[in-house]
mmCIF file of C-alpha atoms and ligand atoms in Angstrom:
data_model
loop_
_atom_site.group_PDB
_atom_site.id
_atom_site.type_symbol
_atom_site.label_atom_id
_atom_site.label_comp_id
_atom_site.label_asym_id
_atom_site.label_seq_id
_atom_site.Cartn_x
_atom_site.Cartn_y
_atom_site.Cartn_z
ATOM 1 C CA UNK A 16 -122.238 -75.441 -135.757
ATOM 2 C CA UNK A 17 -119.192 -74.284 -137.694
ATOM 3 C CA UNK A 18 -118.839 -75.357 -141.332
ATOM 4 C CA UNK A 19 -115.218 -76.070 -142.313
ATOM 5 C CA UNK A 20 -114.683 -76.411 -146.057
ATOM 6 C CA UNK A 21 -111.443 -78.233 -146.836
ATOM 7 C CA UNK A 22 -111.366 -79.601 -143.300
ATOM 8 C CA UNK A 23 -109.724 -82.823 -144.491
ATOM 9 C CA UNK A 24 -106.690 -80.851 -145.660
ATOM 10 C CA UNK A 25 -103.512 -79.844 -143.863
ATOM 11 C CA UNK A 26 -104.494 -76.582 -142.165
ATOM 12 C CA UNK A 27 -108.257 -77.232 -142.075
ATOM 13 C CA UNK A 28 -107.828 -80.495 -140.156
ATOM 14 C CA UNK A 29 -105.749 -78.789 -137.442
ATOM 15 C CA UNK A 30 -108.397 -76.075 -137.093
ATOM 16 C CA UNK A 31 -111.124 -78.747 -136.941
ATOM 17 C CA UNK A 32 -109.324 -80.463 -134.077
ATOM 18 C CA UNK A 33 -108.820 -77.231 -132.136
ATOM 19 C CA UNK A 34 -112.429 -76.095 -132.562
ATOM 20 C CA UNK A 35 -113.745 -79.425 -131.294
ATOM 21 C CA UNK A 36 -111.363 -79.330 -128.356
ATOM 22 C CA UNK A 37 -112.587 -75.798 -127.619
ATOM 23 C CA UNK A 38 -116.245 -76.797 -127.369
ATOM 24 C CA UNK A 39 -117.466 -76.053 -130.905
ATOM 25 C CA UNK A 40 -119.382 -78.486 -133.087
ATOM 26 C CA UNK A 41 -118.127 -78.764 -136.661
ATOM 27 C CA UNK A 42 -119.154 -80.140 -139.986
ATOM 28 C CA UNK A 43 -116.457 -80.672 -142.608
ATOM 29 C CA UNK A 44 -117.189 -80.278 -146.314
ATOM 30 C CA UNK A 45 -114.426 -81.768 -148.466
ATOM 31 C CA UNK A 46 -114.346 -83.415 -151.894
ATOM 32 C CA UNK A 47 -111.273 -85.422 -150.780
ATOM 33 C CA UNK A 48 -109.415 -84.504 -153.986
ATOM 34 C CA UNK A 49 -106.416 -83.403 -151.892
ATOM 35 C CA UNK A 50 -107.552 -83.990 -148.336
ATOM 36 C CA UNK A 51 -107.672 -87.262 -146.419
ATOM 37 C CA UNK A 52 -110.735 -88.892 -144.915
ATOM 38 C CA UNK A 53 -108.535 -90.098 -142.058
ATOM 39 C CA UNK A 54 -107.726 -86.476 -141.131
ATOM 40 C CA UNK A 55 -111.346 -85.828 -140.160
ATOM 41 C CA UNK A 56 -111.278 -87.334 -136.679
ATOM 42 C CA UNK A 57 -113.633 -84.725 -135.218
ATOM 43 C CA UNK A 58 -117.097 -83.603 -136.302
ATOM 44 C CA UNK A 59 -119.004 -84.908 -139.304
ATOM 45 C CA UNK A 60 -117.554 -85.269 -142.813
ATOM 46 C CA UNK A 61 -119.677 -84.539 -145.874
ATOM 47 C CA UNK A 62 -118.000 -85.591 -149.119
ATOM 48 C CA UNK A 63 -119.080 -82.798 -151.474
ATOM 49 C CA UNK A 64 -117.732 -80.326 -153.963
ATOM 50 C CA UNK A 65 -118.458 -76.620 -153.651
ATOM 51 C CA UNK A 66 -119.539 -76.522 -157.299
ATOM 52 C CA UNK A 67 -122.461 -78.803 -156.348
ATOM 53 C CA UNK A 68 -124.807 -76.093 -155.107
ATOM 54 C CA UNK A 69 -127.681 -78.419 -154.249
ATOM 55 C CA UNK A 70 -125.500 -80.514 -151.990
ATOM 56 C CA UNK A 71 -124.050 -77.417 -150.327
ATOM 57 C CA UNK A 72 -127.548 -76.000 -149.825
ATOM 58 C CA UNK A 73 -128.557 -79.270 -148.163
ATOM 59 C CA UNK A 74 -125.791 -78.820 -145.587
ATOM 60 C CA UNK A 75 -127.112 -75.372 -144.712
ATOM 61 C CA UNK A 76 -130.675 -76.693 -144.617
ATOM 62 C CA UNK A 77 -129.854 -79.604 -142.311
ATOM 63 C CA UNK A 78 -127.560 -77.771 -139.898
ATOM 64 C CA UNK A 79 -127.701 -74.601 -137.874
ATOM 65 C CA UNK A 80 -124.514 -73.074 -139.290
ATOM 66 C CA UNK A 81 -123.326 -69.987 -137.463
ATOM 67 C CA UNK A 82 -120.035 -69.406 -139.289
ATOM 68 C CA UNK A 83 -118.011 -70.753 -142.207
ATOM 69 C CA UNK A 84 -114.264 -71.314 -142.305
ATOM 70 C CA UNK A 85 -113.177 -71.679 -145.894
ATOM 71 C CA UNK A 86 -110.006 -73.689 -146.557
ATOM 72 C CA UNK A 87 -111.069 -75.608 -149.667
ATOM 73 C CA UNK A 88 -108.795 -74.407 -152.476
ATOM 74 C CA UNK A 89 -105.923 -75.437 -154.698
ATOM 75 C CA UNK A 90 -102.648 -74.143 -153.298
ATOM 76 C CA UNK A 91 -99.771 -75.033 -155.590
ATOM 77 C CA UNK A 92 -98.157 -71.963 -157.092
ATOM 78 C CA UNK A 93 -96.385 -74.029 -159.779
ATOM 79 C CA UNK A 94 -99.582 -75.795 -160.848
ATOM 80 C CA UNK A 95 -101.442 -72.473 -160.972
ATOM 81 C CA UNK A 96 -98.978 -71.183 -163.537
ATOM 82 C CA UNK A 97 -99.587 -74.248 -165.721
ATOM 83 C CA UNK A 98 -103.368 -74.357 -165.297
ATOM 84 C CA UNK A 99 -104.640 -70.893 -164.298
ATOM 85 C CA UNK A 100 -108.250 -71.642 -165.253
ATOM 86 C CA UNK A 101 -108.389 -74.465 -162.711
ATOM 87 C CA UNK A 102 -107.356 -72.019 -159.971
ATOM 88 C CA UNK A 103 -109.862 -69.330 -160.881
ATOM 89 C CA UNK A 104 -112.627 -71.915 -161.031
ATOM 90 C CA UNK A 105 -111.900 -73.699 -157.776
ATOM 91 C CA UNK A 106 -110.564 -70.827 -155.701
ATOM 92 C CA UNK A 107 -112.755 -67.985 -156.945
ATOM 93 C CA UNK A 108 -115.902 -69.358 -158.580
ATOM 94 C CA UNK A 109 -116.525 -71.982 -155.899
ATOM 95 C CA UNK A 110 -116.088 -69.357 -153.179
ATOM 96 C CA UNK A 111 -118.671 -67.264 -154.985
ATOM 97 C CA UNK A 112 -121.084 -70.239 -154.843
ATOM 98 C CA UNK A 113 -120.450 -70.663 -151.144
ATOM 99 C CA UNK A 114 -121.010 -66.969 -150.393
ATOM 100 C CA UNK A 115 -124.244 -66.947 -152.404
ATOM 101 C CA UNK A 116 -125.594 -69.889 -150.438
ATOM 102 C CA UNK A 117 -124.481 -68.339 -147.151
ATOM 103 C CA UNK A 118 -126.479 -65.245 -148.109
ATOM 104 C CA UNK A 119 -129.581 -67.336 -148.882
ATOM 105 C CA UNK A 120 -129.375 -68.839 -145.407
ATOM 106 C CA UNK A 121 -128.377 -65.555 -143.730
ATOM 107 C CA UNK A 122 -125.083 -66.924 -142.461
ATOM 108 C CA UNK A 123 -122.854 -63.891 -142.136
ATOM 109 C CA UNK A 124 -119.600 -64.920 -140.470
ATOM 110 C CA UNK A 125 -116.787 -66.025 -142.768
ATOM 111 C CA UNK A 126 -113.129 -66.807 -142.162
ATOM 112 C CA UNK A 127 -110.980 -66.997 -145.246
ATOM 113 C CA UNK A 128 -107.647 -68.752 -145.878
ATOM 114 C CA UNK A 129 -105.628 -66.110 -147.634
ATOM 115 C CA UNK A 130 -101.938 -66.031 -148.376
ATOM 116 C CA UNK A 131 -98.692 -64.080 -148.434
ATOM 117 C CA UNK A 132 -98.758 -64.740 -152.187
ATOM 118 C CA UNK A 133 -100.987 -61.642 -152.405
ATOM 119 C CA UNK A 134 -97.918 -59.467 -151.832
ATOM 120 C CA UNK A 135 -95.929 -60.801 -154.802
ATOM 121 C CA UNK A 136 -92.402 -59.414 -154.564
ATOM 122 C CA UNK A 137 -92.618 -57.090 -151.577
ATOM 123 C CA UNK A 138 -90.959 -53.667 -151.585
ATOM 124 C CA UNK A 139 -90.026 -53.801 -147.912
ATOM 125 C CA UNK A 140 -89.652 -56.353 -145.114
ATOM 126 C CA UNK A 141 -91.353 -57.145 -142.766
ATOM 127 C CA UNK A 142 -94.612 -57.102 -144.691
ATOM 128 C CA UNK A 143 -97.663 -55.577 -143.058
ATOM 129 C CA UNK A 144 -101.275 -55.731 -144.215
ATOM 130 C CA UNK A 145 -101.052 -52.312 -145.928
ATOM 131 C CA UNK A 146 -98.261 -53.429 -148.266
ATOM 132 C CA UNK A 147 -99.094 -53.314 -151.944
ATOM 133 C CA UNK A 148 -101.063 -56.309 -153.248
ATOM 134 C CA UNK A 149 -99.438 -57.472 -156.452
ATOM 135 C CA UNK A 150 -99.588 -61.257 -156.881
ATOM 136 C CA UNK A 151 -97.194 -62.718 -159.414
ATOM 137 C CA UNK A 152 -99.026 -65.988 -160.091
ATOM 138 C CA UNK A 153 -102.613 -67.174 -160.724
ATOM 139 C CA UNK A 154 -102.792 -68.764 -157.262
ATOM 140 C CA UNK A 155 -102.194 -65.408 -155.562
ATOM 141 C CA UNK A 156 -104.430 -63.677 -158.098
ATOM 142 C CA UNK A 157 -107.342 -66.055 -157.400
ATOM 143 C CA UNK A 158 -107.040 -65.412 -153.654
ATOM 144 C CA UNK A 159 -106.879 -61.647 -154.202
ATOM 145 C CA UNK A 160 -110.088 -61.807 -156.261
ATOM 146 C CA UNK A 161 -111.792 -63.467 -153.303
ATOM 147 C CA UNK A 162 -110.469 -60.827 -150.902
ATOM 148 C CA UNK A 163 -111.839 -58.071 -153.197
ATOM 149 C CA UNK A 164 -115.207 -59.808 -153.308
ATOM 150 C CA UNK A 165 -115.247 -60.189 -149.524
ATOM 151 C CA UNK A 166 -114.572 -56.486 -149.080
ATOM 152 C CA UNK A 167 -117.543 -55.580 -151.278
ATOM 153 C CA UNK A 168 -119.824 -58.142 -149.629
ATOM 154 C CA UNK A 169 -118.817 -56.708 -146.275
ATOM 155 C CA UNK A 170 -119.208 -53.054 -147.315
ATOM 156 C CA UNK A 171 -122.535 -53.530 -149.118
ATOM 157 C CA UNK A 172 -123.915 -57.038 -148.448
ATOM 158 C CA UNK A 173 -123.903 -57.556 -144.678
ATOM 159 C CA UNK A 174 -121.072 -60.110 -144.568
ATOM 160 C CA UNK A 175 -118.644 -60.094 -141.629
ATOM 161 C CA UNK A 176 -115.327 -61.679 -142.515
ATOM 162 C CA UNK A 177 -111.777 -62.163 -141.357
ATOM 163 C CA UNK A 178 -109.156 -62.881 -143.963
ATOM 164 C CA UNK A 179 -106.014 -64.570 -142.662
ATOM 165 C CA UNK A 180 -102.936 -64.217 -144.836
ATOM 166 C CA UNK A 181 -100.699 -67.165 -144.006
ATOM 167 C CA UNK A 182 -96.976 -67.128 -144.569
ATOM 168 C CA UNK A 183 -95.276 -70.575 -144.785
ATOM 169 C CA UNK A 184 -97.408 -73.080 -142.870
ATOM 170 C CA UNK A 185 -95.244 -75.819 -141.338
ATOM 171 C CA UNK A 186 -95.090 -78.485 -138.642
ATOM 172 C CA UNK A 187 -97.725 -80.913 -137.411
ATOM 173 C CA UNK A 188 -100.094 -81.637 -134.550
ATOM 174 C CA UNK A 189 -98.036 -82.259 -131.399
ATOM 175 C CA UNK A 190 -100.052 -85.424 -130.629
ATOM 176 C CA UNK A 191 -99.211 -86.686 -134.138
ATOM 177 C CA UNK A 192 -102.863 -87.351 -134.963
ATOM 178 C CA UNK A 193 -102.741 -85.222 -138.122
ATOM 179 C CA UNK A 194 -100.084 -83.479 -140.212
ATOM 180 C CA UNK A 195 -98.936 -82.426 -143.666
ATOM 181 C CA UNK A 196 -99.491 -85.031 -146.391
ATOM 182 C CA UNK A 197 -99.631 -83.546 -149.890
ATOM 183 C CA UNK A 198 -99.459 -85.648 -153.011
ATOM 184 C CA UNK A 199 -97.407 -84.620 -154.882
ATOM 185 C CA UNK A 200 -95.412 -82.726 -152.263
ATOM 186 C CA UNK A 201 -93.829 -79.399 -153.194
ATOM 187 C CA UNK A 202 -93.119 -77.764 -149.840
ATOM 188 C CA UNK A 203 -89.616 -77.462 -148.523
ATOM 189 C CA UNK A 204 -89.773 -79.058 -145.056
ATOM 190 C CA UNK A 205 -91.592 -82.312 -145.989
ATOM 191 C CA UNK A 206 -89.330 -82.671 -149.034
ATOM 192 C CA UNK A 207 -86.198 -82.302 -146.911
ATOM 193 C CA UNK A 208 -87.621 -84.836 -144.449
ATOM 194 C CA UNK A 209 -88.255 -87.177 -147.394
ATOM 195 C CA UNK A 210 -84.519 -86.989 -148.125
ATOM 196 C CA UNK A 211 -83.769 -87.725 -144.468
ATOM 197 C CA UNK A 212 -86.057 -90.748 -144.347
ATOM 198 C CA UNK A 213 -84.751 -92.109 -147.674
ATOM 199 C CA UNK A 214 -87.848 -91.479 -149.805
ATOM 200 C CA UNK A 215 -85.672 -89.304 -152.074
ATOM 201 C CA UNK A 216 -81.977 -89.435 -152.857
ATOM 202 C CA UNK A 217 -81.280 -85.783 -152.168
ATOM 203 C CA UNK A 218 -82.806 -82.366 -151.670
ATOM 204 C CA UNK A 219 -82.367 -79.582 -154.218
ATOM 205 C CA UNK A 220 -81.925 -75.998 -153.142
ATOM 206 C CA UNK A 221 -83.516 -73.783 -155.777
ATOM 207 C CA UNK A 222 -80.995 -70.974 -156.118
ATOM 208 C CA UNK A 223 -78.123 -69.787 -153.920
ATOM 209 C CA UNK A 224 -77.619 -66.402 -155.559
ATOM 210 C CA UNK A 225 -80.440 -64.459 -153.886
ATOM 211 C CA UNK A 226 -79.836 -61.191 -152.008
ATOM 212 C CA UNK A 227 -79.729 -62.879 -148.604
ATOM 213 C CA UNK A 228 -76.800 -63.597 -146.240
ATOM 214 C CA UNK A 229 -76.294 -67.211 -147.459
ATOM 215 C CA UNK A 230 -77.768 -66.671 -150.933
ATOM 216 C CA UNK A 231 -80.844 -68.876 -150.396
ATOM 217 C CA UNK A 232 -84.439 -67.649 -150.038
ATOM 218 C CA UNK A 233 -85.706 -66.596 -146.637
ATOM 219 C CA UNK A 234 -89.222 -67.506 -145.514
ATOM 220 C CA UNK A 235 -91.335 -67.076 -142.402
ATOM 221 C CA UNK A 236 -92.360 -70.561 -141.175
ATOM 222 C CA UNK A 237 -95.440 -70.515 -138.980
ATOM 223 C CA UNK A 238 -96.494 -73.594 -137.025
ATOM 224 C CA UNK A 239 -99.854 -75.020 -138.116
ATOM 225 C CA UNK A 240 -101.070 -75.084 -134.478
ATOM 226 C CA UNK A 241 -100.401 -71.360 -134.234
ATOM 227 C CA UNK A 242 -102.379 -70.885 -137.440
ATOM 228 C CA UNK A 243 -105.202 -72.941 -135.931
ATOM 229 C CA UNK A 244 -105.164 -70.791 -132.804
ATOM 230 C CA UNK A 245 -105.494 -67.652 -134.958
ATOM 231 C CA UNK A 246 -108.629 -69.126 -136.580
ATOM 232 C CA UNK A 247 -110.192 -69.764 -133.199
ATOM 233 C CA UNK A 248 -109.416 -66.186 -132.154
ATOM 234 C CA UNK A 249 -110.764 -64.848 -135.462
ATOM 235 C CA UNK A 250 -114.022 -66.723 -134.835
ATOM 236 C CA UNK A 251 -114.279 -65.286 -131.327
ATOM 237 C CA UNK A 252 -113.573 -61.849 -132.828
ATOM 238 C CA UNK A 253 -116.463 -62.235 -135.286
ATOM 239 C CA UNK A 254 -118.750 -63.384 -132.483
ATOM 240 C CA UNK A 255 -118.448 -59.912 -130.930
ATOM 241 C CA UNK A 256 -121.276 -57.944 -132.560
ATOM 242 C CA UNK A 257 -119.400 -54.648 -132.802
ATOM 243 C CA UNK A 258 -116.256 -55.944 -134.467
ATOM 244 C CA UNK A 259 -115.801 -55.096 -138.148
ATOM 245 C CA UNK A 260 -114.478 -57.293 -140.935
ATOM 246 C CA UNK A 261 -110.708 -57.445 -140.831
ATOM 247 C CA UNK A 262 -107.519 -58.777 -142.435
ATOM 248 C CA UNK A 263 -104.491 -60.177 -140.617
ATOM 249 C CA UNK A 264 -101.056 -61.466 -141.554
ATOM 250 C CA UNK A 265 -100.021 -64.660 -139.797
ATOM 251 C CA UNK A 266 -96.330 -65.327 -139.556
ATOM 252 C CA UNK A 267 -93.890 -65.883 -136.756
ATOM 253 C CA UNK A 268 -91.854 -62.798 -137.634
ATOM 254 C CA UNK A 269 -88.581 -64.740 -137.952
ATOM 255 C CA UNK A 270 -87.070 -65.510 -141.308
ATOM 256 C CA UNK A 271 -85.093 -68.689 -142.013
ATOM 257 C CA UNK A 272 -83.132 -69.412 -145.166
ATOM 258 C CA UNK A 273 -83.536 -72.610 -147.193
ATOM 259 C CA UNK A 274 -80.037 -73.594 -146.074
ATOM 260 C CA UNK A 275 -80.951 -73.048 -142.423
ATOM 261 C CA UNK A 276 -84.030 -75.231 -142.893
ATOM 262 C CA UNK A 277 -81.948 -78.004 -144.472
ATOM 263 C CA UNK A 278 -79.318 -77.804 -141.689
ATOM 264 C CA UNK A 279 -81.999 -77.813 -138.985
ATOM 265 C CA UNK A 280 -83.593 -80.901 -140.549
ATOM 266 C CA UNK A 281 -80.214 -82.653 -140.482
ATOM 267 C CA UNK A 282 -79.762 -81.706 -136.826
ATOM 268 C CA UNK A 283 -83.267 -82.716 -135.705
ATOM 269 C CA UNK A 284 -83.265 -86.042 -137.570
ATOM 270 C CA UNK A 285 -79.589 -86.823 -136.923
ATOM 271 C CA UNK A 286 -79.416 -87.998 -140.547
ATOM 272 C CA UNK A 287 -77.088 -86.687 -143.237
ATOM 273 C CA UNK A 288 -78.220 -86.563 -146.876
ATOM 274 C CA UNK A 289 -77.136 -85.066 -150.191
ATOM 275 C CA UNK A 290 -77.917 -81.447 -150.928
ATOM 276 C CA UNK A 291 -77.775 -80.184 -154.515
ATOM 277 C CA UNK A 292 -77.768 -76.590 -155.649
ATOM 278 C CA UNK A 293 -80.010 -76.028 -158.633
ATOM 279 C CA UNK A 294 -81.249 -73.014 -160.572
ATOM 280 C CA UNK A 295 -83.879 -70.654 -159.218
ATOM 281 C CA UNK A 296 -87.520 -71.701 -159.226
ATOM 282 C CA UNK A 297 -89.488 -69.082 -161.190
ATOM 283 C CA UNK A 298 -91.503 -66.640 -159.097
ATOM 284 C CA UNK A 299 -89.659 -67.017 -155.768
ATOM 285 C CA UNK A 300 -89.121 -63.687 -153.958
ATOM 286 C CA UNK A 301 -85.807 -63.337 -152.042
ATOM 287 C CA UNK A 302 -87.372 -62.742 -148.643
ATOM 288 C CA UNK A 303 -90.866 -63.038 -147.149
ATOM 289 C CA UNK A 304 -91.224 -62.141 -143.478
ATOM 290 C CA UNK A 305 -94.517 -61.178 -141.865
ATOM 291 C CA UNK A 306 -95.308 -58.267 -139.646
ATOM 292 C CA UNK A 307 -98.125 -59.836 -137.597
ATOM 293 C CA UNK A 308 -98.457 -57.052 -135.001
ATOM 294 C CA UNK A 309 -102.024 -56.348 -136.055
ATOM 295 C CA UNK A 310 -103.112 -59.911 -135.185
ATOM 296 C CA UNK A 311 -101.301 -59.589 -131.850
ATOM 297 C CA UNK A 312 -102.978 -56.287 -131.017
ATOM 298 C CA UNK A 313 -106.512 -56.975 -132.244
ATOM 299 C CA UNK A 314 -106.913 -60.762 -131.924
ATOM 300 C CA UNK A 315 -104.585 -61.163 -128.941
ATOM 301 C CA UNK A 316 -102.764 -63.836 -130.957
ATOM 302 C CA UNK A 317 -99.096 -64.657 -130.614
ATOM 303 C CA UNK A 318 -97.295 -67.617 -132.136
ATOM 304 C CA UNK A 319 -96.082 -70.056 -129.491
ATOM 305 C CA UNK A 320 -93.915 -72.498 -131.459
ATOM 306 C CA UNK A 321 -91.418 -70.060 -132.927
ATOM 307 C CA UNK A 322 -88.137 -72.014 -132.885
ATOM 308 C CA UNK A 323 -87.371 -73.632 -136.224
ATOM 309 C CA UNK A 324 -86.069 -76.733 -134.428
ATOM 310 C CA UNK A 325 -89.410 -77.217 -132.658
ATOM 311 C CA UNK A 326 -91.370 -76.706 -135.882
ATOM 312 C CA UNK A 327 -89.192 -79.232 -137.718
ATOM 313 C CA UNK A 328 -89.325 -81.697 -134.834
ATOM 314 C CA UNK A 329 -93.122 -81.797 -134.906
ATOM 315 C CA UNK A 330 -93.051 -82.284 -138.695
ATOM 316 C CA UNK A 331 -90.450 -85.067 -138.295
ATOM 317 C CA UNK A 332 -92.501 -86.963 -135.692
ATOM 318 C CA UNK A 333 -95.461 -86.946 -138.080
ATOM 319 C CA UNK A 334 -93.306 -87.800 -141.092
ATOM 320 C CA UNK A 335 -91.885 -90.862 -139.333
ATOM 321 C CA UNK A 336 -95.366 -91.969 -138.330
ATOM 322 C CA UNK A 337 -96.767 -91.925 -141.868
ATOM 323 C CA UNK A 338 -93.719 -93.008 -143.847
ATOM 324 C CA UNK A 339 -92.007 -95.689 -141.809
HETATM 325 N N1 UFG B 10 -87.403 -74.876 -152.049
HETATM 326 C C1 UFG B 10 -86.207 -75.487 -152.391
HETATM 327 N N2 UFG B 10 -86.247 -76.810 -152.743
HETATM 328 C C2 UFG B 10 -87.384 -77.538 -152.763
HETATM 329 C C3 UFG B 10 -88.604 -76.902 -152.408
HETATM 330 C C4 UFG B 10 -88.583 -75.562 -152.048
HETATM 331 O O1 UFG B 10 -85.146 -74.869 -152.392
HETATM 332 O O2 UFG B 10 -87.333 -78.725 -153.117
HETATM 333 C C5 UFG B 10 -87.372 -73.462 -151.649
HETATM 334 C C6 UFG B 10 -88.258 -72.577 -152.494
HETATM 335 O O3 UFG B 10 -87.571 -72.178 -153.659
HETATM 336 C C7 UFG B 10 -88.564 -71.438 -151.530
HETATM 337 C C8 UFG B 10 -88.574 -72.121 -150.152
HETATM 338 O O4 UFG B 10 -87.890 -73.367 -150.346
HETATM 339 O O5 UFG B 10 -87.526 -70.517 -151.548
HETATM 340 C C9 UFG B 10 -89.970 -72.429 -149.635
HETATM 341 O O6 UFG B 10 -90.691 -73.088 -150.664
HETATM 342 P P1 UFG B 10 -92.111 -73.761 -150.436
HETATM 343 O O7 UFG B 10 -92.531 -74.341 -151.745
HETATM 344 O O8 UFG B 10 -92.081 -74.643 -149.258
HETATM 345 O O9 UFG B 10 -93.054 -72.531 -150.054
HETATM 346 P P2 UFG B 10 -93.325 -71.180 -150.852
HETATM 347 O O10 UFG B 10 -92.632 -70.096 -150.086
HETATM 348 O O11 UFG B 10 -93.040 -71.250 -152.287
HETATM 349 O O12 UFG B 10 -94.917 -71.136 -150.774
HETATM 350 C C10 UFG B 10 -95.618 -70.750 -149.650
HETATM 351 C C11 UFG B 10 -96.990 -71.398 -149.663
HETATM 352 C C12 UFG B 10 -97.777 -70.908 -150.824
HETATM 353 C C13 UFG B 10 -97.809 -69.405 -150.811
HETATM 354 C C14 UFG B 10 -96.416 -68.841 -150.761
HETATM 355 C C15 UFG B 10 -96.431 -67.363 -150.610
HETATM 356 O O13 UFG B 10 -96.873 -72.796 -149.724
HETATM 357 O O14 UFG B 10 -99.090 -71.405 -150.745
HETATM 358 O O15 UFG B 10 -95.735 -69.367 -149.644
HETATM 359 O O16 UFG B 10 -95.285 -66.844 -151.187
HETATM 360 F F1 UFG B 10 -98.395 -68.940 -151.935
#
């Protein structure tokens, strides 16, 4: 049995589907503060918060858990700047609770949702796992604290972990059973699709004076199914007794500018909408592109849905399903 915390959320629900389709049994722990009950179509859902240690212990008591995949976390950079304490509590302290309970029950395999936000403003592109870790917001800081803890637990406490540093997760399940549905939404692609579908009047581009060819920020958009596949491979990696704890970047290695994303959304949807240029959003680096060679070499992982048009098309199919 694999325990998936945050399995009712965007990335966790795609991993839950893939694991079930690959022959694993799963149990999802989610407090449904951000996730959706309807996204848990596979395995069992336990509505619980990681701060409730007794309830979490019960899950370990009642199930033969062999590994934990930990998605439950707050993930809005902007909110983390306004309420840092909330991020340290949920993202760090609750992970500490989970790891303590895992230790009590001798569950040693752990897969962690980490982030490109650990790198802050990178010195060089593409970014590999050895790049300096210098988060520039409490969200990234809270995830780095967990990574530091994991390293110590692995070096001295018998834990075996894989930390997966996601770049910009995007797209949706190709069968349209699950997809991205944040409330409020802050991510570029769903916001642009909101403009296309008429849920907003326009889309704002935050800054067109960056050091990039068209002046808008460049990001590495990685399809959520490719992320899910990396989790499956990370689990298989941890199942091999001689493999050590490890850290991998997950990106598709191609950078797309905000303008390119907006234009691709117009092309895929066939709908024109207003685009406004606004000032920069604080804390946005010019360019984030992953070097994911390590995941390719060690996990045998390679992203399959790498064309921006295909990523946007899957997001659009989902968007139409939930908003029309
Ligand atoms: N953007 C706009 N207009 C919008 C929304 C976003 O121009 O209405 C721009 C942003 O300024 C940025 C790009 O689109 O340049 C992508 O923004 P997102 O908010 O979609 O994603 P981020 O790159 O800010 O954040 C992602 C993850 C975070 C993670 C971060 C790492 O969502 O969890 O990458 O840098 F921390």
